[in-house]
Coordinates of C-alpha atoms in Angstrom, one line a residue:
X72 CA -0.1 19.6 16.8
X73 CA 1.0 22.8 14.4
X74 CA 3.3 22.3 12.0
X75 CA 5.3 25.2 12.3
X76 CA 6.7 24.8 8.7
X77 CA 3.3 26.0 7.8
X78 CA 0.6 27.7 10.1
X79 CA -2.5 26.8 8.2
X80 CA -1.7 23.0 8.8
X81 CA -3.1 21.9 12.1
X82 CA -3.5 18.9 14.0
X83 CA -7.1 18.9 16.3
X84 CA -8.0 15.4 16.9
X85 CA -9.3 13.5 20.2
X86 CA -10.2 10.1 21.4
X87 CA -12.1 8.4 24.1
X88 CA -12.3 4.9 25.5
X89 CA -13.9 2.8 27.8
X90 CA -14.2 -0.8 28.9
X91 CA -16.0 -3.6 31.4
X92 CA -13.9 -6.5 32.1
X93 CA -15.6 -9.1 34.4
X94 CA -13.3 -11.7 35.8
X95 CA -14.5 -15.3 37.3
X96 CA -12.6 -18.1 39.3
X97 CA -14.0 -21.2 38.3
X98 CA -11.4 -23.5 40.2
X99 CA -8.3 -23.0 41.7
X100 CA -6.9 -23.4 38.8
X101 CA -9.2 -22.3 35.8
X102 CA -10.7 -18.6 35.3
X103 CA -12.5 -16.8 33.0
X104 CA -12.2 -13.3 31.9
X105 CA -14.7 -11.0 29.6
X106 CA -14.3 -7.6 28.3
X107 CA -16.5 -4.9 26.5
X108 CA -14.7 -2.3 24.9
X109 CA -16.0 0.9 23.1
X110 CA -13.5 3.7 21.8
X111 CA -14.4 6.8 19.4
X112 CA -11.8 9.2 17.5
X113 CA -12.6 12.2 15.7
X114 CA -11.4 15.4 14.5
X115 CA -10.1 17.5 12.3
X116 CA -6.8 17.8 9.9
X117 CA -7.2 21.9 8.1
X118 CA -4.2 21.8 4.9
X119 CA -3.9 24.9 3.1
X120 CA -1.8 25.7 0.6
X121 CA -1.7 28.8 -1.6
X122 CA -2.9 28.7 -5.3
X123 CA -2.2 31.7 -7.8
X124 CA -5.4 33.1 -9.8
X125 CA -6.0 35.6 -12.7
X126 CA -7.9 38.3 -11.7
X127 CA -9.8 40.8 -14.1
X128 CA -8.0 44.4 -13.4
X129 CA -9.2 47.2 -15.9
X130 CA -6.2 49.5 -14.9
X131 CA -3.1 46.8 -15.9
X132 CA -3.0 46.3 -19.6
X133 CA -2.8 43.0 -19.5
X134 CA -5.9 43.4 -18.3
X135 CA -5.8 40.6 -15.5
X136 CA -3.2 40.4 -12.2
X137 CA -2.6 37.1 -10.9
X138 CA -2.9 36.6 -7.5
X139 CA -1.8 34.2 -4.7
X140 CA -5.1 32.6 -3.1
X141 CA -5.2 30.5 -0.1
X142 CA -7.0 27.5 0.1
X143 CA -8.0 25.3 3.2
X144 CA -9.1 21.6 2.5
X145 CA -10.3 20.3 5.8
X146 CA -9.9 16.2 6.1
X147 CA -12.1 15.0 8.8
X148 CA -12.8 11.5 10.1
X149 CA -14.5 9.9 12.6
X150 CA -14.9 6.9 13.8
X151 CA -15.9 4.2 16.4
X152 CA -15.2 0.7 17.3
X153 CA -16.5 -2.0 19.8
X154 CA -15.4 -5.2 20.7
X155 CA -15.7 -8.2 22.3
X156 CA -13.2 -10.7 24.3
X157 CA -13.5 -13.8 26.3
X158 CA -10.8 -16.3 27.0
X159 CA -10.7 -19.4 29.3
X160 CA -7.4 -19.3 31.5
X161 CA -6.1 -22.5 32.8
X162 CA -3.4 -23.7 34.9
X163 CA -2.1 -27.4 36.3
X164 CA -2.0 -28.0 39.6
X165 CA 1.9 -29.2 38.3
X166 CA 2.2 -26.0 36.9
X167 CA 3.3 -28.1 33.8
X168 CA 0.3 -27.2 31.5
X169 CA -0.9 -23.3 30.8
X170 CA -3.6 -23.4 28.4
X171 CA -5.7 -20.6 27.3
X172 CA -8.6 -20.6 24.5
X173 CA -10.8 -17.3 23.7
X174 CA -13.0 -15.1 21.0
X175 CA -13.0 -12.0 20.3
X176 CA -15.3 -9.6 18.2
X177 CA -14.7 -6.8 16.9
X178 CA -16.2 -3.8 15.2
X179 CA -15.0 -1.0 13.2
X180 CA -17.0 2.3 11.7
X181 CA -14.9 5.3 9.9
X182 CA -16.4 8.4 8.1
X183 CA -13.9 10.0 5.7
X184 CA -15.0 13.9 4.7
X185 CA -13.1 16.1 2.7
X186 CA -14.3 19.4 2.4
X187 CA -13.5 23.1 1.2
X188 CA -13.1 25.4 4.5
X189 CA -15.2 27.5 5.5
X190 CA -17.9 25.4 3.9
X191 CA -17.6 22.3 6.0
X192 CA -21.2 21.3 6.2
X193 CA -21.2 20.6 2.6
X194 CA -18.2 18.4 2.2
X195 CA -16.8 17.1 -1.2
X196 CA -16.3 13.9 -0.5
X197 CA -17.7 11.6 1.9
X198 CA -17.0 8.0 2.5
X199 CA -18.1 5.7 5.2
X200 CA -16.9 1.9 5.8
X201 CA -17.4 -1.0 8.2
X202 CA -14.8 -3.6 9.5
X203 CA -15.8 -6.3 11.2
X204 CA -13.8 -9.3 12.5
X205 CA -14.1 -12.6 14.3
X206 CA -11.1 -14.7 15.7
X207 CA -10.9 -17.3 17.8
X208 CA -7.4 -18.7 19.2
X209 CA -5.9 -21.5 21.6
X210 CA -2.2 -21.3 23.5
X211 CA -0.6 -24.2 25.2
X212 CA 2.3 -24.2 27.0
X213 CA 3.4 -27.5 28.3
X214 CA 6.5 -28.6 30.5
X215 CA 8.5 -31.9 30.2
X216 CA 11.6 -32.0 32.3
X217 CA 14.1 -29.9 30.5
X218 CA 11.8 -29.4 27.3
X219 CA 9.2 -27.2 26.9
X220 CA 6.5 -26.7 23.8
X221 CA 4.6 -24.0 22.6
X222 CA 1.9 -23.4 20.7
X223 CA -0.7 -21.5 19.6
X224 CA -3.2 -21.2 16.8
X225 CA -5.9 -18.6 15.4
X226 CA -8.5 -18.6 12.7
X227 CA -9.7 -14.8 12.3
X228 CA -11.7 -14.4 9.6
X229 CA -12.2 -9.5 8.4
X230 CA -14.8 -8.3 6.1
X231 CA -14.9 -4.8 5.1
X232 CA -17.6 -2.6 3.7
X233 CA -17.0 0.8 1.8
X234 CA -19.8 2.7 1.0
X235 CA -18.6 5.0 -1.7
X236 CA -19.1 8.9 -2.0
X237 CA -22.4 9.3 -3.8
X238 CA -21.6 12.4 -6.0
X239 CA -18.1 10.8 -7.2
X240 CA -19.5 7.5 -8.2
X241 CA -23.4 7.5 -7.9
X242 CA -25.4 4.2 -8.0
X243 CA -22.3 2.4 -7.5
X244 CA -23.2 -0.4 -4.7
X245 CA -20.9 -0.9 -1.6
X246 CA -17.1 -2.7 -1.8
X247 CA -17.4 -5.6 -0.1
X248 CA -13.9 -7.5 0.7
X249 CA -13.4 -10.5 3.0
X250 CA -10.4 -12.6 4.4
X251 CA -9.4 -15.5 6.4
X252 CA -6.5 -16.5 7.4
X253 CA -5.1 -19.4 9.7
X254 CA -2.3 -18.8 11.5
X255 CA -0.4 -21.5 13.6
X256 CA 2.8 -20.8 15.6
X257 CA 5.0 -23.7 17.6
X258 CA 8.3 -23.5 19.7
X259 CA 10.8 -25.6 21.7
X260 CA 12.7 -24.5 24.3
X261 CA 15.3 -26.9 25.9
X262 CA 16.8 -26.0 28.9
X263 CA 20.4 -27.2 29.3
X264 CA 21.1 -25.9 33.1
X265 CA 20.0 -23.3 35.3
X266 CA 21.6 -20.5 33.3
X267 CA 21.7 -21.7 29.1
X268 CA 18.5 -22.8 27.1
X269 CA 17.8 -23.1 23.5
X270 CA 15.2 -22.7 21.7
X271 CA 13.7 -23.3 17.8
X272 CA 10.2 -21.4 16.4
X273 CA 8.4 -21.7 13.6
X274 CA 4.7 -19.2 12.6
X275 CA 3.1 -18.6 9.8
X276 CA 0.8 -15.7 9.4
X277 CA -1.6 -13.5 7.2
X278 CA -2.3 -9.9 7.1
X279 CA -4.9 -7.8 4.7
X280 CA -4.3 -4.9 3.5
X281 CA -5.4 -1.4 4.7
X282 CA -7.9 0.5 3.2
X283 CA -5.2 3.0 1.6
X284 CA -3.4 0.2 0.1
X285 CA -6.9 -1.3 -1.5
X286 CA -7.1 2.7 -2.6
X287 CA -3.8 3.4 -3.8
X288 CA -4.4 6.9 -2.2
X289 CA -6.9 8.5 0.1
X290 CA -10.2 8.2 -2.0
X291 CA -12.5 6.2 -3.8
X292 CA -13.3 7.4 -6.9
X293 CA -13.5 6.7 -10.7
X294 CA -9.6 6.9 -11.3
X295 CA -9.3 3.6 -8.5
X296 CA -12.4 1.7 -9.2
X297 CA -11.4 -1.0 -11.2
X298 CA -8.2 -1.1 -9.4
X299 CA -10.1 -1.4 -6.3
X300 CA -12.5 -4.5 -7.2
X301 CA -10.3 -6.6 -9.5
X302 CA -7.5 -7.1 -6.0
X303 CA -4.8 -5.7 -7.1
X304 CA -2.9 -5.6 -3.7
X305 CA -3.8 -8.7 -2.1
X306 CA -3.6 -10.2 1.5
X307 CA 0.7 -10.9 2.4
X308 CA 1.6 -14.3 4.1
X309 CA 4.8 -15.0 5.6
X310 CA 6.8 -18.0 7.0
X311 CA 9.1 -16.9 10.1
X312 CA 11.7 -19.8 11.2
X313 CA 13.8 -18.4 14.6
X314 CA 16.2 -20.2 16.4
X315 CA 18.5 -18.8 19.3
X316 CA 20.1 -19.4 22.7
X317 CA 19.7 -17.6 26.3
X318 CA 22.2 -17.0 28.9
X319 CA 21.8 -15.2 32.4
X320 CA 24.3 -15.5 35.1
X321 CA 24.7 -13.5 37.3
X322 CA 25.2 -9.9 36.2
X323 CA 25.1 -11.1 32.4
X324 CA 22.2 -11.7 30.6
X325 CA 22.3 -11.9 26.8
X326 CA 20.5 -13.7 24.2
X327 CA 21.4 -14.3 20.1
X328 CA 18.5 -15.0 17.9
X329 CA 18.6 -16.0 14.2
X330 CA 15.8 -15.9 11.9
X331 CA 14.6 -16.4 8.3
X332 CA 11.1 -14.7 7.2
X333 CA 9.7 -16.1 3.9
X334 CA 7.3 -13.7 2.5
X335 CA 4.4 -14.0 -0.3
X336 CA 2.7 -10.7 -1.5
X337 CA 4.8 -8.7 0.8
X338 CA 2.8 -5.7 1.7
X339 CA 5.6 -2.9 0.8
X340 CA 6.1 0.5 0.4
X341 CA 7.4 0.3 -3.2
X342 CA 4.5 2.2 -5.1
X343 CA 3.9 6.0 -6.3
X344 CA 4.3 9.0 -3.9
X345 CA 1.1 10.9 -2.6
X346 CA 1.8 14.7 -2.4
X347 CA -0.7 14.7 0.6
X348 CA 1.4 13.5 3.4
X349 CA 4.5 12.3 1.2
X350 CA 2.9 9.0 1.6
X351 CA 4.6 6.5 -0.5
X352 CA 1.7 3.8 -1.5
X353 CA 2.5 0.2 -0.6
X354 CA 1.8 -2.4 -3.1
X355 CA 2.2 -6.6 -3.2
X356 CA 6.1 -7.7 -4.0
X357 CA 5.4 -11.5 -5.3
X358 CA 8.5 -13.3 -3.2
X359 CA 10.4 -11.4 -0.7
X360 CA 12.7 -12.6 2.2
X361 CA 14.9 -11.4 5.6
X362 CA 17.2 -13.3 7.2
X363 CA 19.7 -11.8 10.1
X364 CA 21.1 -12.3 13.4
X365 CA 20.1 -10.5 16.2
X366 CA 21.8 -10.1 19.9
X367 CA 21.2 -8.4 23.1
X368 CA 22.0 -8.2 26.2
X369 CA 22.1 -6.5 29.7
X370 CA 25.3 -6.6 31.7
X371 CA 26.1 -5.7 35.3
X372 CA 30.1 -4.9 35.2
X373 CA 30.2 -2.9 38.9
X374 CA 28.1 -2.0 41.3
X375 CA 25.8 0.8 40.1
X376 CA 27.2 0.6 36.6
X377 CA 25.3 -1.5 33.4
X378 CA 25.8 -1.6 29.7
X379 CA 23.0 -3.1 27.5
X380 CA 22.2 -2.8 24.1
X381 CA 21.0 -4.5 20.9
X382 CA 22.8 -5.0 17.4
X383 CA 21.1 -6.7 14.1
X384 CA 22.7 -8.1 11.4
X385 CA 20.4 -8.4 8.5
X386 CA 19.7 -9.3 4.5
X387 CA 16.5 -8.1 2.8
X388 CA 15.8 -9.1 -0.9
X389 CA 13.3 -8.8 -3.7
X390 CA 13.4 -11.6 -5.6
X391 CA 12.3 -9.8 -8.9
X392 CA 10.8 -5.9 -8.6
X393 CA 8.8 -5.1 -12.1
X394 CA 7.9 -1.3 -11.5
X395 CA 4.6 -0.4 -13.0
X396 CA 6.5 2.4 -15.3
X397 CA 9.8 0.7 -16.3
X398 CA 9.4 -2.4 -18.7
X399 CA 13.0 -3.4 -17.0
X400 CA 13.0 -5.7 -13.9
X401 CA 14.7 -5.9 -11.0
X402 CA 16.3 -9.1 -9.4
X403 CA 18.1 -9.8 -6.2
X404 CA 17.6 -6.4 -4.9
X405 CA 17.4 -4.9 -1.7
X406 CA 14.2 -3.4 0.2
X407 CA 14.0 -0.2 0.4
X408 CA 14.6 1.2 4.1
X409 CA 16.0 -1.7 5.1
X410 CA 19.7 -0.8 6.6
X411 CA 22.3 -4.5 7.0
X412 CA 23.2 -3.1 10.3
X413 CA 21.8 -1.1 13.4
X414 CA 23.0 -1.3 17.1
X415 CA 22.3 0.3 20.0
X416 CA 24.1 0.8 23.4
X417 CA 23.7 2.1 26.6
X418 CA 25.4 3.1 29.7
X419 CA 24.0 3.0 33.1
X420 CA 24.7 4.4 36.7
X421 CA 21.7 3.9 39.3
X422 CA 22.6 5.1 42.8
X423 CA 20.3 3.1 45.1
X424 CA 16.4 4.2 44.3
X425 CA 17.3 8.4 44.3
X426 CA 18.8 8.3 40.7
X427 CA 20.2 7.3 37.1
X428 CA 22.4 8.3 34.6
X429 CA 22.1 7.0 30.7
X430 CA 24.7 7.8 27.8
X431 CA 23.7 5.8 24.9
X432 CA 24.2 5.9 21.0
X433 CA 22.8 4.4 17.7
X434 CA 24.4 3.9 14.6
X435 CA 21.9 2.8 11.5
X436 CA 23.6 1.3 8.2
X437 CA 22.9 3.2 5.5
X438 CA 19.8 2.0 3.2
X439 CA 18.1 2.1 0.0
X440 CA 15.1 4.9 -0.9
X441 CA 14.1 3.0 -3.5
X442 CA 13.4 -1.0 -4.7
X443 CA 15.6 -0.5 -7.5
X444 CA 18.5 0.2 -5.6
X445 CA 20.2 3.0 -7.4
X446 CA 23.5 4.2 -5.9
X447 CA 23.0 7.8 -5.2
X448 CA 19.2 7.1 -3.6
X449 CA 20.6 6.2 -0.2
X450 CA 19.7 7.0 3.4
X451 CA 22.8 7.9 4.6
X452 CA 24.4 5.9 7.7
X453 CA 24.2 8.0 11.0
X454 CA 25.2 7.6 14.9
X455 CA 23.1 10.1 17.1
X456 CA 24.2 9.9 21.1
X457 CA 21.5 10.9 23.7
X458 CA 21.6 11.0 27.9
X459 CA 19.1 10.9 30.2
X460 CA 19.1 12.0 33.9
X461 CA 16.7 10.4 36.6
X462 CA 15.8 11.4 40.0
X463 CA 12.9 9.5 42.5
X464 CA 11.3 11.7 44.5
X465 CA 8.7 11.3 47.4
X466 CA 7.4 7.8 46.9
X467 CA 7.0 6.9 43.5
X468 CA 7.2 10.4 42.3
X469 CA 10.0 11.1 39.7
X470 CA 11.3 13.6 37.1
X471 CA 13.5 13.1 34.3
X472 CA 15.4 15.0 31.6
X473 CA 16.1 13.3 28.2
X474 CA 18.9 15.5 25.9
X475 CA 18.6 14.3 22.3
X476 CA 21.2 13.9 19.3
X477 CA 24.1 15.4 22.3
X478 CA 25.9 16.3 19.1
X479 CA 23.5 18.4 16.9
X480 CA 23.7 15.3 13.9
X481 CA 22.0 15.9 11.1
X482 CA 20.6 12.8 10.1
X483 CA 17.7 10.9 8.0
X484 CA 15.7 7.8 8.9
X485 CA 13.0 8.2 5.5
X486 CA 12.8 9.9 2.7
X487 CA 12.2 9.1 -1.0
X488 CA 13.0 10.6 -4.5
X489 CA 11.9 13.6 -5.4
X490 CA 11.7 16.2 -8.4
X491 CA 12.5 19.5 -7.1
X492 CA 12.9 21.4 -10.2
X493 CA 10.1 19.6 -11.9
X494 CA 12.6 18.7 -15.2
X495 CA 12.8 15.0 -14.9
X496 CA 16.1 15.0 -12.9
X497 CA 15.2 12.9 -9.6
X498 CA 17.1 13.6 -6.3
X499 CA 16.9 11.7 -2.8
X500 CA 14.5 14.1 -0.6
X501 CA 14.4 13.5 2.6
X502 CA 13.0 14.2 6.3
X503 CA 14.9 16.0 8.8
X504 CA 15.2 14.4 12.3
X505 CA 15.6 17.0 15.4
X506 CA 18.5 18.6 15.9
X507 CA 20.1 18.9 20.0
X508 CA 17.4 18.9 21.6
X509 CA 15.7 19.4 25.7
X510 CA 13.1 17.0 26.9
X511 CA 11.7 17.1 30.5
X512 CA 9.2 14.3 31.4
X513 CA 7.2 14.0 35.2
X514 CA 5.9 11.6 37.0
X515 CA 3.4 12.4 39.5
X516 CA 1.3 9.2 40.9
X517 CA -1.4 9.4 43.6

């Protein structure tokens, strides 16, 4: 990919994968299935960006000119990972009972580089790390009359190795940083006649953090050191309580869904900005919650003709935000990004299997850029409407055109604030989504 905002900034990256998956019947009722996976990515991302030197002139009587230099940082990586899985299938000769029990390993092995171009076979920096993870996990799924239960448990236990650059901190010994986490899941599902159920879940769950979120940036070094072994952004844990009811009948199907998340050392992006990437760095909010409703549905009105679509209702709130360069605090404030209302509709006309016709639109609530929830940071509301034309062709064969944002909107979905004059004044930046655009998509199977 180029970015065509500047032509020095190039994408050339590639990947590969393979696996072996070996399937066994041990009854008529029981299997077992085993896979070996290995997958590599690599390549390169060249930034360059201009820089203005002084240069010695004898003929200006300044005696030096300054000069517009471009420079190239190249940001390489490479990587590989392998894995393991195996998992015991099982099913009741009742079909009541569907239980399924497994392990999987996995490995993974990154090489960061940073170096000056053309001089890429002496890099500046260069990082190497190891992930490694074991989980094992149990579902069950188990029919009484009208009610059913679910459940499902897994203990995965990560450990993750950084071996740090030797020329930015020499001697130091390899970042070692391990975490477990148990997470258990259960749900009911009561069926009340052939066309209405209800249903109630409860899961709790763990997550670490990623490497750039144990960084606070992109590298290891002296500046992140101590930042980096005392914890400072620590694994998040969140309860999630759901409770809905189903419908389908007929030519309606539709489904509302209420839920309440209960979060602990939210992972979130609520840190400082990195100029690379406009990456804004994601740090631990202490007590954090979301609670909504959510409904969608699919619903044949005529022959040919359907309307579905989604819509969420939704609260987000930070208990108490304490920035790390404001001694005020925050309470009862809302998460950054995190619009109270977004739907989406669509309408359908299939004629038999030759082709289809989608109109749909979205309309996003406007949202916060920031945790402290200043008025004029804001991601504006928008509605973009797109269409889409399908046609089947010999067999399975099928080409489709996709026109986006029918109405050339100008619209946001991220952004964050920004100091464009460099004076202390902040204003809300953000990134442009396309304008009216053409896609064409085929299909071509064998």
């Amino acid at each position: 990919r180029t970015n065509y905002v500047n032509e020095n900034d190039i994408d050339n990256f590639g990947q590969d994968f393979i696996q072996l998956q070996y399937t066994r019947s041990l009854t008529d009722y029981s299997s077992l299935v085993t896979t070996l996976y290995y997958g590599a990515a690599g390549g390169d991302y060249p930034a360059g960006f201009y820089v203005t030197d002084s240069v010695y002139n004898s003929n200006n009587p300044d005696g030096y000119d300054l000069v517009d230099r471009l420079v190239q940082i190249n940001y390489p990586l490479f990587n590989d990972h392998y894995g393991f899985i195996s998992y015991f299938n099982h099913n009741s000769k009742d079909q009541k009972l569907d239980l399924n029990a497994g392990i999987h390993l996995y490995s993974f092995q990154r090489q960061n580089l940073e170096s000056v171009i053309p001089d890429n076979a002496n890099p500046y920096y260069d990082e190497s790390s190891w992930k490694n993870e074991l989980s094992v996990f149990g579902k069950l799924d188990y029919t009484i009359n009208r009610l059913s239960l679910f459940a499902d448990l897994q203990f995965r236990t990560v450990k993750l190795e950084i071996d740090p650059d030797d020329t930015l901190l020499p001697d130091e010994p390899n970042v070692v940083k391990n975490w477990t986490f148990l997470n258990p899941k259960i749900g009911l599902t009561y069926v009340l006649d052939d066309i209405k159920n209800l249903y109630l879940f409860y899961g709790y769950t763990g997550r670490e953090p990623t490497k750039i979120d144990i960084f606070g940036g992109f590298q290891l070094n002296g500046s992140n050191l101590e930042s980096v072994l005392s914890d400072d952004v620590k694994a998040e844990y969140v309860h999630d309580i759901e409770a809905g009811f189903r419908i389908s009948k007929y030519s309606f199907t539709g489904q509302i869904n209420g839920f309440f998340m209960k979060f602990k050392d939210e992972i979130a992006p609520i840190g400082e900005y990195v100029p690379e990437g406009f990456i804004q760095l994601r740090k631990n909010i202490p007590s954090s919650y979301r609670t909504g409703i959510e409904l969608n549905w699919n619903w044949n009105f005529a022959p040919s003709f359907y309307f579905n679509g989604n819509t969420t209702l939704m609260k987000s709130q930070i208990d108490v935000y304490a920035p790390d360069d404001d001694p005020q605090e925050y309470e009862n404030v809302t998460q950054p990004f995190s619009p109270n209302f977004m739907a989406m509709g669509a309408f359908v006309y299939q004629f038999r299997n030759l082709f289809d016709v989608e109109i749909s639109g979205r309309y996003i609530s406007e949202s916060y850029l920031e945790p402290t929830n200043q008025p004029d940071m804001i991601i504006p509301s928008f509605f973009v409407a797109n269409m889409r034309f399908g046609i089947n062709f010999y067999k399975e064969n099928r080409l489709e055109l996709f026109f986006n944002n029918i109405f050339n909107k100008q619209y946001f979905t991220y952004g964050a604030p920004v100091d464009p004059d460099w004076d202390g004044n902040m204003e809300p930046g953000y990134f442009v989504q396309p304008p009216r655009n053409l896609f064409v998509q085929l299909t071509i199977k064998l």
